[in-house]
CSV table of C-alpha atoms in Angstrom, one decimal:
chain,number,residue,atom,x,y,z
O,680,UNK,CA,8.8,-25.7,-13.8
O,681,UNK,CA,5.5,-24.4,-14.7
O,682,UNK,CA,6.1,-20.8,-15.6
O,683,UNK,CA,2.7,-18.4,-14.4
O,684,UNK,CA,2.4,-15.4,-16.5
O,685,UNK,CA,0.5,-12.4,-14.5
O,686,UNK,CA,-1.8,-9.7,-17.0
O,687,UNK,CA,-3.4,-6.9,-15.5
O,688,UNK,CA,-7.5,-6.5,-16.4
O,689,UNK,CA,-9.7,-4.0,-16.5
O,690,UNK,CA,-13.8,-4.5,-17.1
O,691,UNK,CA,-17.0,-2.9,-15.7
O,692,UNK,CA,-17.8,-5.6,-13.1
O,693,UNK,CA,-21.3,-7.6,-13.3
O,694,UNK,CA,-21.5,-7.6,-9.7
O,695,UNK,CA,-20.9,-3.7,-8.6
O,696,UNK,CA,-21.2,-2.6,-12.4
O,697,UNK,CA,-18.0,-0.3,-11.4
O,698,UNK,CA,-15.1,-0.2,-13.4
O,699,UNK,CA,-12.8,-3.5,-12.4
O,700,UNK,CA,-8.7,-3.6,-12.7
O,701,UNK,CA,-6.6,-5.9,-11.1
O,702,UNK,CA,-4.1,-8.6,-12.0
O,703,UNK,CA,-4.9,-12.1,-13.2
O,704,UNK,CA,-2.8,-15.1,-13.4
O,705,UNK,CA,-2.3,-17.9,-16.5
O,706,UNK,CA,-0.3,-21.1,-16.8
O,707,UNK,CA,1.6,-21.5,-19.3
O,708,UNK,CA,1.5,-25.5,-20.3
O,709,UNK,CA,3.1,-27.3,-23.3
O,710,UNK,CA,2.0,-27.1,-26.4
O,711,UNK,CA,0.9,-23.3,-26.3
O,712,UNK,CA,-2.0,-24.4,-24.0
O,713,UNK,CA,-2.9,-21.8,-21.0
O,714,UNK,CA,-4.6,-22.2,-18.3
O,715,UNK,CA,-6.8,-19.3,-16.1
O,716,UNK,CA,-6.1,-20.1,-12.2
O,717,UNK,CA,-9.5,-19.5,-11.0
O,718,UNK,CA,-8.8,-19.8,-7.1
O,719,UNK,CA,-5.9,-17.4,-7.4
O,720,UNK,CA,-8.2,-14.9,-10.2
O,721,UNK,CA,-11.3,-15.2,-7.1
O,722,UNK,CA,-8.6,-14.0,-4.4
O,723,UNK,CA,-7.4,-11.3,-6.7
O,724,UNK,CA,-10.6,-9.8,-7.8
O,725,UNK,CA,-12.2,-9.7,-4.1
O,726,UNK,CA,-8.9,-8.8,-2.0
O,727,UNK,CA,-6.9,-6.5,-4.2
O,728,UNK,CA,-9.9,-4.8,-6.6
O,729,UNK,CA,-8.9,-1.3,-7.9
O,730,UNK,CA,-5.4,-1.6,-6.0
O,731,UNK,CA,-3.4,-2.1,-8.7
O,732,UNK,CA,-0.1,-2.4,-6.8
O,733,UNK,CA,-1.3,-4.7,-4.1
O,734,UNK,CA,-2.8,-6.5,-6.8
O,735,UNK,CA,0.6,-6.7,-9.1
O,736,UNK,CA,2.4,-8.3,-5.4
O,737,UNK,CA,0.1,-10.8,-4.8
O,738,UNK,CA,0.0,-11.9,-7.9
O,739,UNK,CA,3.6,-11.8,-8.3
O,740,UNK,CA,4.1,-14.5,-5.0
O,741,UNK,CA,0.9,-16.4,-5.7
O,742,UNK,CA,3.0,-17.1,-9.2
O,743,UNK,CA,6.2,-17.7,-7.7
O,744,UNK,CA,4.3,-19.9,-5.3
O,745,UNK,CA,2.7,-21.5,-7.9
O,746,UNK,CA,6.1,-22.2,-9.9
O,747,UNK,CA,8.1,-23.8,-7.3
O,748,UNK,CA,5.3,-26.5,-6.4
O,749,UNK,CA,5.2,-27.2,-9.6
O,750,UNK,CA,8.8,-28.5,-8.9
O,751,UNK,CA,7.9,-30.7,-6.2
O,752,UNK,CA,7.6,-34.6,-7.3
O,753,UNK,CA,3.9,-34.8,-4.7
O,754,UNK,CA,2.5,-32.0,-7.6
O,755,UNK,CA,3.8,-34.0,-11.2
O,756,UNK,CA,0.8,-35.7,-11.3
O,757,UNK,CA,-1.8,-33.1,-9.8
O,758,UNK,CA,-3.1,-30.3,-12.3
O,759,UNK,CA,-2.2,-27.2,-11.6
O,760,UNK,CA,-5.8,-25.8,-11.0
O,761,UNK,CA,-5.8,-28.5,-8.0
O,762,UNK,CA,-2.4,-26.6,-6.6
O,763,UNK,CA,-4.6,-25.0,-3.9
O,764,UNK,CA,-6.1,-28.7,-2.8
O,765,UNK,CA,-2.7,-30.2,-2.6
O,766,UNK,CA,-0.4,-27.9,-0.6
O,767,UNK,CA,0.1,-27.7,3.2
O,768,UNK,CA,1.8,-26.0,5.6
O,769,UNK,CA,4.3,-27.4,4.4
O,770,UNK,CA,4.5,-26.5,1.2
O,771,UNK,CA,4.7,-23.0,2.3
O,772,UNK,CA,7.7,-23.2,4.7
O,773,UNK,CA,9.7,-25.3,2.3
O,774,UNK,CA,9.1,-22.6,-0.5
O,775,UNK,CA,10.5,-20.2,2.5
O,776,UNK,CA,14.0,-22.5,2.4
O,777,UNK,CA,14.1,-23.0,-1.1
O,778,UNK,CA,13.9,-19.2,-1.9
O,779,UNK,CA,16.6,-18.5,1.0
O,780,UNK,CA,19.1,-21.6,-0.6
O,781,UNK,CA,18.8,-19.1,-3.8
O,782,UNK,CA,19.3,-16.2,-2.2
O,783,UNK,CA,22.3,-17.8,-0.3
O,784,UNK,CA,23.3,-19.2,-3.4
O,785,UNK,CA,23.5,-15.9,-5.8
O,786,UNK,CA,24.6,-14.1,-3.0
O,787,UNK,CA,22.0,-11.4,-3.4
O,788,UNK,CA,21.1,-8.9,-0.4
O,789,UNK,CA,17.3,-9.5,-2.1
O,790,UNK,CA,14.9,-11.5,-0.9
O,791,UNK,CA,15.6,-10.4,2.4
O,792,UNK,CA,14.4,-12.5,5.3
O,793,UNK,CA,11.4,-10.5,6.2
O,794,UNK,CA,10.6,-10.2,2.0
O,795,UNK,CA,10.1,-13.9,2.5
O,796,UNK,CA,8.4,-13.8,5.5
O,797,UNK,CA,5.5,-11.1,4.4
O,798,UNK,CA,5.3,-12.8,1.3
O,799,UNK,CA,4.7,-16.2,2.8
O,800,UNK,CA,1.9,-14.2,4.6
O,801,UNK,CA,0.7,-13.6,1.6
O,802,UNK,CA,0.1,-17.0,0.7
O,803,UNK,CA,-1.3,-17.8,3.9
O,804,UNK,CA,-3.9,-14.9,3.8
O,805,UNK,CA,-4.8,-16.5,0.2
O,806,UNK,CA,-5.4,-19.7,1.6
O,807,UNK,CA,-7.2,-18.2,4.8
O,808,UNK,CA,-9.5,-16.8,1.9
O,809,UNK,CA,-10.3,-19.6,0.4
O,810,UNK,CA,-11.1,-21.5,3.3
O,811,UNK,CA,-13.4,-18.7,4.5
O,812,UNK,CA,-15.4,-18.7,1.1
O,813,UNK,CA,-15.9,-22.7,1.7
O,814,UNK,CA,-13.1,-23.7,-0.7
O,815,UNK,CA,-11.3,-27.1,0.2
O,816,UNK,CA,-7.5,-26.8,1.4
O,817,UNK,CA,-5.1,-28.4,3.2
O,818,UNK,CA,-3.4,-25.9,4.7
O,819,UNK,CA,-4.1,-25.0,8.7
O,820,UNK,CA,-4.2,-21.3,9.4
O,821,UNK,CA,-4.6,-21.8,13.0
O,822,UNK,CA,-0.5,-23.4,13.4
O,823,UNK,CA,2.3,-21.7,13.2
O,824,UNK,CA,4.1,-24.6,11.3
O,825,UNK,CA,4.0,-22.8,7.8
O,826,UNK,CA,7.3,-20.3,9.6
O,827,UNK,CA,10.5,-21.2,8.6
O,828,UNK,CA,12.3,-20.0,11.8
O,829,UNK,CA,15.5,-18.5,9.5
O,830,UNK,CA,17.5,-17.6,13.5
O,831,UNK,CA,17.7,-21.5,14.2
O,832,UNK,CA,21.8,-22.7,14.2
O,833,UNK,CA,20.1,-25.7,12.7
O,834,UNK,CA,18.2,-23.7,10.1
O,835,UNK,CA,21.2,-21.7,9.2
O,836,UNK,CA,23.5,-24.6,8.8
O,837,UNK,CA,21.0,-26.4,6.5
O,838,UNK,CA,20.6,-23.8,4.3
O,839,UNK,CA,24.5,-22.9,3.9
O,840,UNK,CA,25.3,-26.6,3.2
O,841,UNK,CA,22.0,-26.9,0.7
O,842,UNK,CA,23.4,-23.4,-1.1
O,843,UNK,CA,26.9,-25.3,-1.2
O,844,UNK,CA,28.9,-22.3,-0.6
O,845,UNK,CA,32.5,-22.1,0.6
O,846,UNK,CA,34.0,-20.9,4.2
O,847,UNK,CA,34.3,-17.1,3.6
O,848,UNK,CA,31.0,-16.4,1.3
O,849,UNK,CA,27.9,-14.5,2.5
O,850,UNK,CA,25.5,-16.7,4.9
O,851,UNK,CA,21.7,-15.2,5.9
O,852,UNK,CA,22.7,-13.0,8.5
O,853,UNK,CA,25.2,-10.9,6.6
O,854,UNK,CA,23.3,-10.6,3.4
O,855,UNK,CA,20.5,-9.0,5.7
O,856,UNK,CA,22.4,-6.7,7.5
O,857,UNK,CA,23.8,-5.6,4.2
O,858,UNK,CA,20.6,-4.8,3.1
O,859,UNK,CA,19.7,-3.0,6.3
O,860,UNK,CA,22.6,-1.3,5.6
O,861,UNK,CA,21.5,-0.2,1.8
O,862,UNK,CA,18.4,0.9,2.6
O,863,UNK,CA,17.3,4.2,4.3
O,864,UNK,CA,14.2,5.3,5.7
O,865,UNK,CA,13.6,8.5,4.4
O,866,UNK,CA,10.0,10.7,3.9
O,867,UNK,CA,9.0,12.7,0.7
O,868,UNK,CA,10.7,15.9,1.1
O,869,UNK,CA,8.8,19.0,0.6
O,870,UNK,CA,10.2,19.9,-2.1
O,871,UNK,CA,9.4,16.5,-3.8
O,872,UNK,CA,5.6,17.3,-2.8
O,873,UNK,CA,5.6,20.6,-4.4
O,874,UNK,CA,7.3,19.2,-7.5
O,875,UNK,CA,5.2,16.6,-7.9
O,876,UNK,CA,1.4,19.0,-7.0
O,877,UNK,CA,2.9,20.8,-10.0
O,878,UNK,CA,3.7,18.7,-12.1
O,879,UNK,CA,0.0,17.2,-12.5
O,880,UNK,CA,-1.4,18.6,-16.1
O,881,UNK,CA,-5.5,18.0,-14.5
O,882,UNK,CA,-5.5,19.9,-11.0
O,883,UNK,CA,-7.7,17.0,-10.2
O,884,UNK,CA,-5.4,14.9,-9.0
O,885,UNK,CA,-3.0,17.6,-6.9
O,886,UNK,CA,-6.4,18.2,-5.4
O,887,UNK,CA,-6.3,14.1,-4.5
O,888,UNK,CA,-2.9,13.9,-3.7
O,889,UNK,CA,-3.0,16.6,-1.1
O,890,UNK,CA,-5.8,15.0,0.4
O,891,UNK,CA,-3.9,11.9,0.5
O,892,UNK,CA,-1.5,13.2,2.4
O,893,UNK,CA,-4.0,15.0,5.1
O,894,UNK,CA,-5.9,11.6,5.5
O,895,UNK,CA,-3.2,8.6,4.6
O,896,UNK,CA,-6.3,7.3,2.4
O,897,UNK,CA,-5.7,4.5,-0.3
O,898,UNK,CA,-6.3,5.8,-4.1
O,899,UNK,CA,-8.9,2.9,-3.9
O,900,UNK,CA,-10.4,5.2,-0.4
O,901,UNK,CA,-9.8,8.5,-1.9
O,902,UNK,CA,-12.2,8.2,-5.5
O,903,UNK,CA,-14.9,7.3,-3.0
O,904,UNK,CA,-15.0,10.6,-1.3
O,905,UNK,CA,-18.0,12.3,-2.4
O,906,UNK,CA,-19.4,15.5,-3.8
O,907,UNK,CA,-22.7,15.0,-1.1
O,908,UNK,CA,-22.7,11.9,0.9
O,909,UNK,CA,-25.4,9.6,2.7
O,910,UNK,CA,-26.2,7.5,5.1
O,911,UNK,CA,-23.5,7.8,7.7
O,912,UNK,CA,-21.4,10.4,5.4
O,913,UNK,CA,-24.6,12.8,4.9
O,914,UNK,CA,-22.9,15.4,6.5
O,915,UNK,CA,-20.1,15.4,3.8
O,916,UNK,CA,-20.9,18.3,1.4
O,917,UNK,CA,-19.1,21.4,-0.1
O,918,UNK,CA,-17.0,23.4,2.6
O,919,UNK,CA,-19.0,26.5,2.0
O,920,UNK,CA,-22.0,24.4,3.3
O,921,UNK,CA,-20.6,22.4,6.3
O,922,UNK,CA,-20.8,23.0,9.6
O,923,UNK,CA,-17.7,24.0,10.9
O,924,UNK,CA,-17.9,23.7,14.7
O,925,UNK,CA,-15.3,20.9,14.6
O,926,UNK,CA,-12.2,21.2,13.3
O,927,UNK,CA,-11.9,17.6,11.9
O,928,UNK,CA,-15.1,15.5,10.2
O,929,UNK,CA,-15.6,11.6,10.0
O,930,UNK,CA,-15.6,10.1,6.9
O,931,UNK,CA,-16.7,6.2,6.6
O,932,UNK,CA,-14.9,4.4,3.7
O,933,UNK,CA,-14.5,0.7,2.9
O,934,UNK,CA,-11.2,-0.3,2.6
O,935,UNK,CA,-9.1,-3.1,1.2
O,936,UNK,CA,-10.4,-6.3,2.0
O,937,UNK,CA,-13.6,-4.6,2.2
O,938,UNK,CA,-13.1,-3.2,5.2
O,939,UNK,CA,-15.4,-0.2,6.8
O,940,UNK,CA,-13.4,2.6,8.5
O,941,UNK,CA,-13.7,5.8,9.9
O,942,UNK,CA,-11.0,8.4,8.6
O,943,UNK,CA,-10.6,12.1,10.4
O,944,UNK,CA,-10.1,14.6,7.8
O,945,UNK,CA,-9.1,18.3,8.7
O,946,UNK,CA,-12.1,21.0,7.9
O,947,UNK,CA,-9.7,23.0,6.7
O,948,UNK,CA,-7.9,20.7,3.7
O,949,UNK,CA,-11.5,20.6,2.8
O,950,UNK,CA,-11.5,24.1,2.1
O,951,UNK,CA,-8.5,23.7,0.3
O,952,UNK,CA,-10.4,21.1,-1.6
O,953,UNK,CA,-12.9,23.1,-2.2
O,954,UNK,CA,-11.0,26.4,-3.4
O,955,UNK,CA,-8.5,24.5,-5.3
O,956,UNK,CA,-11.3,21.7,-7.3
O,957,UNK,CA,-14.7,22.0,-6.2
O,958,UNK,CA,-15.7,25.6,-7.2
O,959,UNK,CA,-13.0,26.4,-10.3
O,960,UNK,CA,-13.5,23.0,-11.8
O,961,UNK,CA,-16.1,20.6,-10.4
O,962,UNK,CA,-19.3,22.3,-12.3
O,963,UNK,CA,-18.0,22.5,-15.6
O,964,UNK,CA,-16.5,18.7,-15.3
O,965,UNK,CA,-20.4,17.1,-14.2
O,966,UNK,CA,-21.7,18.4,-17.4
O,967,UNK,CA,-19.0,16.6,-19.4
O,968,UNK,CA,-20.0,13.6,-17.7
O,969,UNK,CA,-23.7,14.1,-18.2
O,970,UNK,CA,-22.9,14.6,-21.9
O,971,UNK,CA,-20.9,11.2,-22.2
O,972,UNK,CA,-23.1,9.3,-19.9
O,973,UNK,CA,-26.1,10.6,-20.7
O,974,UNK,CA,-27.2,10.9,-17.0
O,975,UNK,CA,-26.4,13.4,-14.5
O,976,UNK,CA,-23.4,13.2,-12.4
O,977,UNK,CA,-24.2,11.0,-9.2
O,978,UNK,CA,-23.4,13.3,-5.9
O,979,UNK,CA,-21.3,10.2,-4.7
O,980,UNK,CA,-18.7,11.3,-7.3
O,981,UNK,CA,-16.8,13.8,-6.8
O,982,UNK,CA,-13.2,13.7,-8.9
O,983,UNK,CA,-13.8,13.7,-12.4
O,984,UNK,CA,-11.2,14.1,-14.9
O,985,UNK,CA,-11.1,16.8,-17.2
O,986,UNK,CA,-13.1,14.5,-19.9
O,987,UNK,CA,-16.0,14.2,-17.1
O,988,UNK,CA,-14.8,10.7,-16.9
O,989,UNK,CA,-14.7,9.3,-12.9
O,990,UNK,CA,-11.1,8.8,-11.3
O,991,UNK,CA,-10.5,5.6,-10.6
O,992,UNK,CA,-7.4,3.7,-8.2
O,993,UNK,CA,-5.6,3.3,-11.7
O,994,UNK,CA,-5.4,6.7,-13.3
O,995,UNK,CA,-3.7,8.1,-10.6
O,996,UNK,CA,-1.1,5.9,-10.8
O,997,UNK,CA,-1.3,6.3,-14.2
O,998,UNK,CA,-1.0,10.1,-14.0
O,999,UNK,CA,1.1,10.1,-11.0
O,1000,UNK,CA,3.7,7.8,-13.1
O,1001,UNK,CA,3.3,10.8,-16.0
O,1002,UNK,CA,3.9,13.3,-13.0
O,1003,UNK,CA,6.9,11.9,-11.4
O,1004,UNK,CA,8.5,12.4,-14.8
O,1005,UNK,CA,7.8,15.5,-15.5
O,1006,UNK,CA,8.8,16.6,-12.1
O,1007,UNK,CA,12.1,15.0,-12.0
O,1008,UNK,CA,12.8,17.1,-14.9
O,1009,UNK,CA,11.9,20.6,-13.1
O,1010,UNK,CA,13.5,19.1,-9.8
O,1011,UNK,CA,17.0,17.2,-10.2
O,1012,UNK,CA,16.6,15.6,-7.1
O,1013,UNK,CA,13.1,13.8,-7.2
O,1014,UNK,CA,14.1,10.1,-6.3
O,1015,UNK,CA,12.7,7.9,-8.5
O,1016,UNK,CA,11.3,5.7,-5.6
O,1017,UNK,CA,8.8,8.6,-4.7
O,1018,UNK,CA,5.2,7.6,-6.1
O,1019,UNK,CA,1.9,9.0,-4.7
O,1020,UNK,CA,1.9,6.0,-2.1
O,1021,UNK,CA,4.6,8.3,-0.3
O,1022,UNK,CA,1.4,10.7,0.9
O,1023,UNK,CA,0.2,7.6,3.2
O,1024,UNK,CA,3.2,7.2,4.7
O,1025,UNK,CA,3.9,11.5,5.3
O,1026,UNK,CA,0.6,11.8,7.5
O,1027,UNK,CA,1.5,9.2,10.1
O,1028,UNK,CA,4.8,10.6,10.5
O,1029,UNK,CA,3.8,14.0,11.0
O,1030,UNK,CA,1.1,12.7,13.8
O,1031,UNK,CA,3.4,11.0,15.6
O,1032,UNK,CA,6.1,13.7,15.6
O,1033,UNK,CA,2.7,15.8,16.8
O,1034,UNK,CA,2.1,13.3,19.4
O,1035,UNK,CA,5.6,12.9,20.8
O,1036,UNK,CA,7.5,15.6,20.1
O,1037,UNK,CA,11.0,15.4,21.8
O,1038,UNK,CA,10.2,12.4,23.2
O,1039,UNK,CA,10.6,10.5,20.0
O,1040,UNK,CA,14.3,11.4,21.1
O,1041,UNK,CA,14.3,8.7,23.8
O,1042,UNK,CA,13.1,5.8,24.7
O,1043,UNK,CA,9.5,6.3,26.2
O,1044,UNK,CA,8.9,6.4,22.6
O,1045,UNK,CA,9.3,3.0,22.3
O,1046,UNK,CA,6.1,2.2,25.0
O,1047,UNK,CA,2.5,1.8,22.8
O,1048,UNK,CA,0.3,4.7,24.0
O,1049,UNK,CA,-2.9,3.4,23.7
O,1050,UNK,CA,-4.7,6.8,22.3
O,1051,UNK,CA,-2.1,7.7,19.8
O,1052,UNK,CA,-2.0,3.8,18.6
O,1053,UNK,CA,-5.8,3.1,18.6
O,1054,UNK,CA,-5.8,6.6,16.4
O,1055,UNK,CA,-2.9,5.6,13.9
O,1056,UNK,CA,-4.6,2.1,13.2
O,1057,UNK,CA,-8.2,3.7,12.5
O,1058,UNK,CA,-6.6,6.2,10.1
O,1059,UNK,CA,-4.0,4.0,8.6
O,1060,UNK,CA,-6.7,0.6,8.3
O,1061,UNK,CA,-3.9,-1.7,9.6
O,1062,UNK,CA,-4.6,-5.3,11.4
O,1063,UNK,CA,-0.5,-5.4,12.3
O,1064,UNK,CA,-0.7,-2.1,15.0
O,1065,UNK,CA,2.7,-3.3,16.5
O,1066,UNK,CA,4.4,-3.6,13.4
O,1067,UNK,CA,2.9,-0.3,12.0
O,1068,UNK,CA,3.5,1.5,15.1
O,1069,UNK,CA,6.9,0.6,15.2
O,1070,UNK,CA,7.6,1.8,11.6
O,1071,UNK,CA,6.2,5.2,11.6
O,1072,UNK,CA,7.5,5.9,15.2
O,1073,UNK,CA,11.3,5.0,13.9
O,1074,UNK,CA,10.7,7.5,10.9
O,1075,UNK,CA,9.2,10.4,12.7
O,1076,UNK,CA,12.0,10.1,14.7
O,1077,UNK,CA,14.7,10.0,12.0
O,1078,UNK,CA,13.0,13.1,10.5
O,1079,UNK,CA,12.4,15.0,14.0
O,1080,UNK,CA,16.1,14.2,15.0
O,1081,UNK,CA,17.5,15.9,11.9
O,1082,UNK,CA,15.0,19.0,12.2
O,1083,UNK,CA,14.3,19.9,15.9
O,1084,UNK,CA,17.2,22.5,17.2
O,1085,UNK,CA,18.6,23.2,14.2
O,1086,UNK,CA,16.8,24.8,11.6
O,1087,UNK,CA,12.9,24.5,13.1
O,1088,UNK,CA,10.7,23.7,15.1
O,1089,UNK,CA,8.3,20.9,13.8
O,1090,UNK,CA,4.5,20.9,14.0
O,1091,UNK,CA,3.1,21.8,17.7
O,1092,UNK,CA,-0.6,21.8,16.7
O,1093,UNK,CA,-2.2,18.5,15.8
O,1094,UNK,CA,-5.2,19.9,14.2
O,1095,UNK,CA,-2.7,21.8,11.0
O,1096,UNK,CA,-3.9,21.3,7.7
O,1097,UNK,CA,-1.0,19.9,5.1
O,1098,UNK,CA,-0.7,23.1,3.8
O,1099,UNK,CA,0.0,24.5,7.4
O,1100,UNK,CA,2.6,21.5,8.0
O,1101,UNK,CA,4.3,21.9,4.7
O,1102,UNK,CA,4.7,25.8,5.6
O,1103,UNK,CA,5.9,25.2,9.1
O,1104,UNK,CA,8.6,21.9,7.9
O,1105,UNK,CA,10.2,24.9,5.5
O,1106,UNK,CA,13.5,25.8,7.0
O,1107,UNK,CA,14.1,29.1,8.4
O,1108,UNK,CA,16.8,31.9,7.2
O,1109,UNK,CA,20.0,31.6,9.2
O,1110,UNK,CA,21.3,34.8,9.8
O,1111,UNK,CA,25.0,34.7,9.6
């Protein structure tokens, strides 16, 4: 098995002339000798650019992908740069089988069914990329016949016999219930905010992630919102400035996969912006940069560190990592799975318990409402609405049922600013 070692990059690229970061992938051949997979590199830089996470998964199952062809006796002779000629459909669904026989086979709760699923996705989407930048494949995006449909009898069967397991051990079903069963849905609590706003040493990046969690914008989204915009973000200036007729503005960001989007972001977090970075910090920090650039600071930058230098996708992880640390210290209970992704995943479910209300506590719940979906997949920049939908609706309910009647009442205004929400969410003295 070829073995595909992944290194994470960063350079000023020659085709924006912005600062680059994302992963890159290397065979490691005989005799020392490594290889740079160009196809896979291409896919990397232009899908997952500056989204260092994103970019660390796909190339993790581009990799693995990768590996286990190399296993198959139709690739012995093929060089591995040619991988993405060779493979088919499949390829793709067998890797599917192979990956469940050693799940089956370990019996390991992890990769679950729909891990395997999302990350054959994955590889699809690579392949759909390279087929839409005039790259030859083999692999047909239009059929479905890249699935392996893991509910089939037959399927099942095949798989427990392949894994060679006896009567009473784990088959597919159980080990995915078990990890149903392990895993909770569960939002960052306020407290967890709070401790982790504090625990940033450059207010900078409080200042993003609270703006994160008013907008569910990607750190890639958030570095691009400007001090003075243009073109269609020209009204996008200071708050003391703006007009402030409307209680929400428009903000038009490209996305990943370079995709344009309009966000909705609450006037009044941009005051909070404003009192909280802009005035106390921004001034000072746009001479630092003009004094290590040489130039003055562009109006399209707004966050600046407190060396002048521009934020980028990677420093706030960077800092948030640094963060999470220090908060777990001053709060026992931080869970280590909280990272600043958790902001993008607090706004949706505070719209829909906004939208819904009580009725998250039945079943009309469950019927797509057209407004509150069409709004949820503009702000979030998902493709997958069902899916998305679905997720955010089950926790906004979880949190909603374990709230509403018992300690507070949650969020009745849609048009709150975080700091509004995060007041409102604190629970209420009991008198005794």
């Amino acid at each position: 098995m070829i073995k595909i070692q992944s290194t994470l990059i960063e350079y000023k690229s020659v085709d924006t002339l912005n600062d680059s970061q994302h992963y890159v992938l290397k065979a490691l051949l005989p005799d020392d000798k490594k290889i740079l997979l160009s196809h896979p590199n291409l896919f990397l830089y232009y899908e997952t650019n500056g989204v260092i996470n994103t970019s660390k998964r796909y190339a993790n199952v581009i990799s693995q992908f990768y590996s286990y062809l190399s296993t198959q006796e139709k690739f012995h002779n093929i060089d591995v740069s040619k991988y993405h000629v060779i493979a088919d459909n499949s390829d793709i669904r067998k890797w599917q089988i192979y990956r469940q026989i050693k799940r089956v086979q370990k019996q390991s709760i992890r990769p679950t069914s729909a891990t395997i699923f999302e990350d054959a996705k994955i590889i699809l989407n690579y392949f759909k990329w390279l087929n839409n930048v005039g790259y030859i494949t083999n692999v047909s995006i239009q059929h479905k016949d890249w699935i392996a449909d893991f509910k089939s009898e037959r399927m099942l069967n095949y798989i427990q016999q392949k894994a060679k397991q006896i009567l009473d051990t784990k088959n597919i079903k159980t080990l995915d219930k078990e990890r149903r069963q392990s895993s909770s849905k569960s939002l960052i609590t306020n407290r967890e905010i709070r401790a982790l706003i504090d625990a940033y040493t450059d207010p900078a990046y409080s200042a993003l992630f609270k703006l994160s969690l008013g907008t569910a914008m990607r750190p890639m989204e958030l570095v691009q919102f400007p001090y003075l915009g243009n073109g269609e973000n020209k009204h996008i200036m200071p708050y003391s400035e703006m007009d402030k007729d409307k209680s929400t503005i428009e903000f038009k960001v490209i996305g990943k996969g370079n995709k344009h989007r309009k966000v909705r972001v609450n006037i009044n977090d941009l005051k909070e912006l404003d009192d909280t970075y802009i005035k106390p910090f921004y001034n000072e920090r746009r001479k630092l940069y003009r004094e290590k650039y040489g130039v003055e600071c562009p109006p399209s930058i707004l966050f600046l560190n407190k060396s002048g230098k521009p934020i980028t996708p990677i420093m706030i992880s960077r800092r948030s990592n640094d963060a999470k640390l220090k908060a777990k210290k001053s709060y026992s209970d931080f869970r280590e799975k909280i990272t600043f992704y958790e902001a993008r995943h607090w706004w949706p479910t505070m719209f829909a318990i906004e939208f819904f209300k009580a009725k998250l506590l039945n079943d009309s719940s469950e019927v797509i409402y057209a407004a509150f979906a069409e709004a949820l997949r503009n702000q979030m920049g998902h493709d997958d609405l069902e899916t998305t939908y679905k997720n955010y609706i089950d926790m906004a309910r979880l949190v909603y049922s374990a709230h509403c009647g018992t300690i507070h009442e949650l969020l009745i205004s849609p048009q709150k600013t975080v700091q509004e929400r995060l007041e409102e969410m604190e629970p209420k003295s009991i008198s005794k």
